[in-house]
XYZ file of C-alpha atoms in Angstrom:
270
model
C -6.902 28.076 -46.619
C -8.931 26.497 -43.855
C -12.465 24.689 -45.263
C -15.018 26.527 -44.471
C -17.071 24.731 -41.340
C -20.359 23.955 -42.922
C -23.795 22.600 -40.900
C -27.187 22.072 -41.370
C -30.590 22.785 -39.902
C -34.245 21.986 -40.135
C -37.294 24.822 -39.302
C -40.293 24.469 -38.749
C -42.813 27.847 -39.633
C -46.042 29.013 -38.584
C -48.534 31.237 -41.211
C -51.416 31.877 -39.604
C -53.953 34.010 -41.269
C -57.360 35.961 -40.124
C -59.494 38.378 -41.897
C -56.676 39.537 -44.450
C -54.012 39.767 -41.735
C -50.779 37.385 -40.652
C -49.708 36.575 -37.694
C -46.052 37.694 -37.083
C -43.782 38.253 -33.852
C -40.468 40.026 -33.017
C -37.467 38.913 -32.461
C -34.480 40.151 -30.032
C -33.956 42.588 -32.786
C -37.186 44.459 -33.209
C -37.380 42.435 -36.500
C -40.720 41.095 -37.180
C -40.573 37.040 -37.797
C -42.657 34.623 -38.980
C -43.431 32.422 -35.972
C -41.207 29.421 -35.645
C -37.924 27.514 -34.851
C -35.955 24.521 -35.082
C -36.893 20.595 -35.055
C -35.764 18.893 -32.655
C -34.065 15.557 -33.033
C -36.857 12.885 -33.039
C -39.639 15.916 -33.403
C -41.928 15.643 -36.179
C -41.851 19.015 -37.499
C -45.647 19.843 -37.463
C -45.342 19.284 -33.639
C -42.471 21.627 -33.306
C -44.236 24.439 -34.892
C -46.864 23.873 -32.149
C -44.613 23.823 -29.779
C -42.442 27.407 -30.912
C -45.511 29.263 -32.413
C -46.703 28.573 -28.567
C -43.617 29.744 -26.780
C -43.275 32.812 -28.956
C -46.470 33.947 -29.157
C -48.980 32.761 -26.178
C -51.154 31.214 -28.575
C -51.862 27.682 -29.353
C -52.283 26.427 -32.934
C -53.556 23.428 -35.047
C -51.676 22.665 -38.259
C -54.245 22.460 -40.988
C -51.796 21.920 -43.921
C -47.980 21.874 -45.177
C -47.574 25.100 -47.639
C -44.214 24.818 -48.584
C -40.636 23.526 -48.587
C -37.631 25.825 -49.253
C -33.795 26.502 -48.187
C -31.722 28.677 -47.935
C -27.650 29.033 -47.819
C -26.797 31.734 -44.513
C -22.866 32.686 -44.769
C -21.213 33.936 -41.896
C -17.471 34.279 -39.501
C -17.922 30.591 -38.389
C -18.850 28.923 -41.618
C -22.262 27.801 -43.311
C -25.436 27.112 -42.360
C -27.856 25.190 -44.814
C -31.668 25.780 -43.834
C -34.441 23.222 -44.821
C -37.715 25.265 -43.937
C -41.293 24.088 -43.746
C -43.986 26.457 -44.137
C -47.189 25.510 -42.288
C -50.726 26.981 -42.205
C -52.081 26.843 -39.000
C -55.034 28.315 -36.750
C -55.687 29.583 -33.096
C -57.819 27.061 -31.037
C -56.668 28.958 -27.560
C -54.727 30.582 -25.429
C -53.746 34.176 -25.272
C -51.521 36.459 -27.382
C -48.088 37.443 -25.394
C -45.330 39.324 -25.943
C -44.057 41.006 -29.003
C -46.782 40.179 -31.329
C -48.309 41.906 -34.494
C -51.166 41.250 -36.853
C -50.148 42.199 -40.455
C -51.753 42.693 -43.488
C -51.255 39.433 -45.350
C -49.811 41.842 -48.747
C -46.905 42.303 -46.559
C -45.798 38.989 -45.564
C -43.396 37.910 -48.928
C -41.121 40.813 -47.738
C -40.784 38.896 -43.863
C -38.034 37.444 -43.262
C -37.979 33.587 -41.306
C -35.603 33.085 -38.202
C -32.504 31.952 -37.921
C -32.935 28.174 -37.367
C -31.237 27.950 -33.715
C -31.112 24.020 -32.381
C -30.036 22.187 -29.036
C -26.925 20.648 -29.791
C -27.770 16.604 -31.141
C -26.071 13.942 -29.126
C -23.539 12.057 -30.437
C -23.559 9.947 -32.979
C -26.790 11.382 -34.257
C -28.146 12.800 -37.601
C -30.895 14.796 -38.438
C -31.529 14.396 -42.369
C -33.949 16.348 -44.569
C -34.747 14.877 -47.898
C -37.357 14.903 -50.641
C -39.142 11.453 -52.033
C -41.903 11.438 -55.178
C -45.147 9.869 -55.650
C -43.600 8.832 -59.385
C -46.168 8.245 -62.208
C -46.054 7.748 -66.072
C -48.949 8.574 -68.616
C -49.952 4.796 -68.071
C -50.524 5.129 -64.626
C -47.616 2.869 -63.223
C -45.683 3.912 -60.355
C -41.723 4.113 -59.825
C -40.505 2.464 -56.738
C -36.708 2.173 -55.689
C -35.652 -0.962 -53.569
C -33.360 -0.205 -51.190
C -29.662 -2.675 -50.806
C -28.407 -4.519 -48.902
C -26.916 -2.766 -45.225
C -28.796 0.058 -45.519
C -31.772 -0.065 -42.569
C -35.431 -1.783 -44.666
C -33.049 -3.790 -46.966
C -35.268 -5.561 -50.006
C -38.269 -3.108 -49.198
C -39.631 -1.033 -51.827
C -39.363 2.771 -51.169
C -40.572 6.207 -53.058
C -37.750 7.245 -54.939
C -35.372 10.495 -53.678
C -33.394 10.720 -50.600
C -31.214 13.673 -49.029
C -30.884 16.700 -50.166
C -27.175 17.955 -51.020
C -26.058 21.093 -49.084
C -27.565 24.030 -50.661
C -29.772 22.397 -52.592
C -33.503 23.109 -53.185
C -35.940 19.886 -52.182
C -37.669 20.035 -55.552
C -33.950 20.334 -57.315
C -32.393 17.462 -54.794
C -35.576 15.142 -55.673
C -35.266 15.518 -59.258
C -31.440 14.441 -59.228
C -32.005 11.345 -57.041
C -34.841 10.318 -59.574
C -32.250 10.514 -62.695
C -29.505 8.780 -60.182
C -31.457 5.986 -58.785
C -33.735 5.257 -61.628
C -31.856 7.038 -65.102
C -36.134 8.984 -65.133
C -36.270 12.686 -66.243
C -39.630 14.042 -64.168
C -41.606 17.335 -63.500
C -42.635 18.226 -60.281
C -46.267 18.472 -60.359
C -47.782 18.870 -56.480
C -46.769 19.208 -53.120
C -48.347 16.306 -51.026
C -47.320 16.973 -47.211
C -44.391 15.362 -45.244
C -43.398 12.182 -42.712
C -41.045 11.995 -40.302
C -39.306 9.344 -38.974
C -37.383 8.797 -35.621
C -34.872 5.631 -35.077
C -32.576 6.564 -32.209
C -30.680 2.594 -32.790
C -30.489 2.765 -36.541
C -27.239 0.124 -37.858
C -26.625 0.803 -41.399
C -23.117 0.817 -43.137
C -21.489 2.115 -40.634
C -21.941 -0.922 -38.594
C -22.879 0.273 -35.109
C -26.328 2.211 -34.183
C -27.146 5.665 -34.524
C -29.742 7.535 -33.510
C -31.417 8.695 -37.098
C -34.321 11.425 -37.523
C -35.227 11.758 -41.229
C -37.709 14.176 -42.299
C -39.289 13.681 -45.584
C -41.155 16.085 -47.890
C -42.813 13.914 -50.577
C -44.301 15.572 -53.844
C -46.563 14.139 -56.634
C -44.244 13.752 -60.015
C -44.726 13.465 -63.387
C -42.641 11.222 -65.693
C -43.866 11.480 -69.556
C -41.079 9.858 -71.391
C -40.990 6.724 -68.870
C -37.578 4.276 -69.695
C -36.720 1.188 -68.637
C -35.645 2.121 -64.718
C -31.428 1.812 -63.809
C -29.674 2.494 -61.339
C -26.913 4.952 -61.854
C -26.211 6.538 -58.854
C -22.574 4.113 -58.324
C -21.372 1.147 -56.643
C -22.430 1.491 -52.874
C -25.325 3.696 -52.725
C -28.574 2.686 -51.528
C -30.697 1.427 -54.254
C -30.329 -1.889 -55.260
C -32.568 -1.304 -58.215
C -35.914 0.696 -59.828
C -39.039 -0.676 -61.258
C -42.226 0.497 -62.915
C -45.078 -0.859 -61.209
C -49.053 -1.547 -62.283
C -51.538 -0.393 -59.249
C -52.778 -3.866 -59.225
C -49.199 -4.918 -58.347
C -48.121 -2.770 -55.103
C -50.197 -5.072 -52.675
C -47.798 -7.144 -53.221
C -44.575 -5.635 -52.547
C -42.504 -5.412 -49.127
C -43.748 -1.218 -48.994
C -41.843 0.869 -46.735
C -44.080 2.517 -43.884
C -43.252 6.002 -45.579
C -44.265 4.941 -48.772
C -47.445 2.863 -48.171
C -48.793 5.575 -46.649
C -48.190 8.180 -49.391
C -49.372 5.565 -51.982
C -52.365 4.449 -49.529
C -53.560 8.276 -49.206
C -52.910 9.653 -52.432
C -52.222 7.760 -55.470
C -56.124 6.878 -55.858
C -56.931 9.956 -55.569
């Protein structure tokens, strides 16, 4: 039998609330949607759920905060489609409301369904990659960092451990199982902290010729109450050279990722 054709997607979702009521719009089939759409390649996702919230709806928004993370697994004739959606609040600052659009009460919303996550074909020799990372503390206070090896793009820096998500696999399940393979830790999730993005359209890594890479990372706050002497055990090849516990006094020192400083700069004091 022929393998199934298998793909994968990233969304970007609008939830914008007013006096008890949701904002929702529908689609070609009378269906009423949350507001939303695909990421683009390079996008940062909070801008693309500007940018679709505006087409669908007339309005424009301001994204005041990332709600959640999920996925989802759609099975059809062609194959399989793997969904990584984000789930922003936003709020109206202008423009008019257009087209198919209804206010709902908010008690209704769980039973909404999201849109199909429809993209512009990438160019070639391009990846769009959704992954989850942790903010990784112990009962001390140190904090887990992963260094990533040699070949891979920010060789010898010091990153937040996770990386990308399998297909079909939850962020929050995908983050957990890179924390066991790159640093043999057991955690619990304990927060959702927001996202980054990050757009490299001449990335060389093993492959050995440039790509044009968009990662988008959700990063979460997590808990590690047994802490063990960090190893890697993800295999020959991957890319973590090796895990270490960390005192706060300590990370001023350390070549930081640009992702990672500014998760540990904005949160980890408070």
């Amino acid at each position: 039998m022929e393998e199934t054709a298998r793909q994968r997607r990233i969304g970007a979702y609008g939830i914008c609330t007013d006096d008890g009521l949701v904002l929702l719009c529908r689609a070609a089939q009378a269906v009423l949607e949350l507001p939303g759409g695909a990421v683009d390649q390079g996008e940062h996702p909070a801008d693309a759920v500007v940018r679709t919230v505006a087409a669908q709806t007339g309005l424009t928004v301001a994204v005041t905060g990332l709600r959640d993370a999920v996925s989802d697994v759609v099975r059809g004739p062609a194959g399989c489609t793997h969904n990584d959606r984000l789930l922003f609040d936003v709020r109206v600052i202008g423009g008019a409301a257009a087209g198919p659009v209804e206010w709902v009460p908010v008690a209704d919303a769980p039973a909404v369904p999201l849109q199909e996550v429809v993209g512009a074909a990438r160019p070639p020799r391009s990846v769009q990659r959704f992954g989850a990372y942790g903010l990784v503390t112990d009962p001390a206070g140190r904090v887990l960092l992963t260094q990533i090896a040699a070949g891979y793009p920010g060789a010898g820096e010091w990153h937040l451990p996770g990386g990308g998500t399998d297909f079909g696999e939850a962020p929050t399940a995908g983050l957990l199982r890179e924390l066991a393979e790159e640093a043999d830790q057991r955690g619990r999730i304990t927060e959702l902290l927001g996202l980054s993005s990050g757009h490299n359209p001449a990335a060389v890594g093993p492959e050995g010729y440039p790509i044009d890479w968009h990662v988008v990372r959700v990063h979460y706050r997590v808990a590690v109450d047994e802490p063990s002497h960090p190893r890697v055990i993800e295999g020959a090849g991957g890319s973590t050279a090796r895990a270490a516990w960390f005192r706060p006094g300590e990370l001023a020192d350390l070549r930081l990722t640009l992702s990672a400083k500014r998760v540990i700069d904005g949160h980890f004091s408070s």
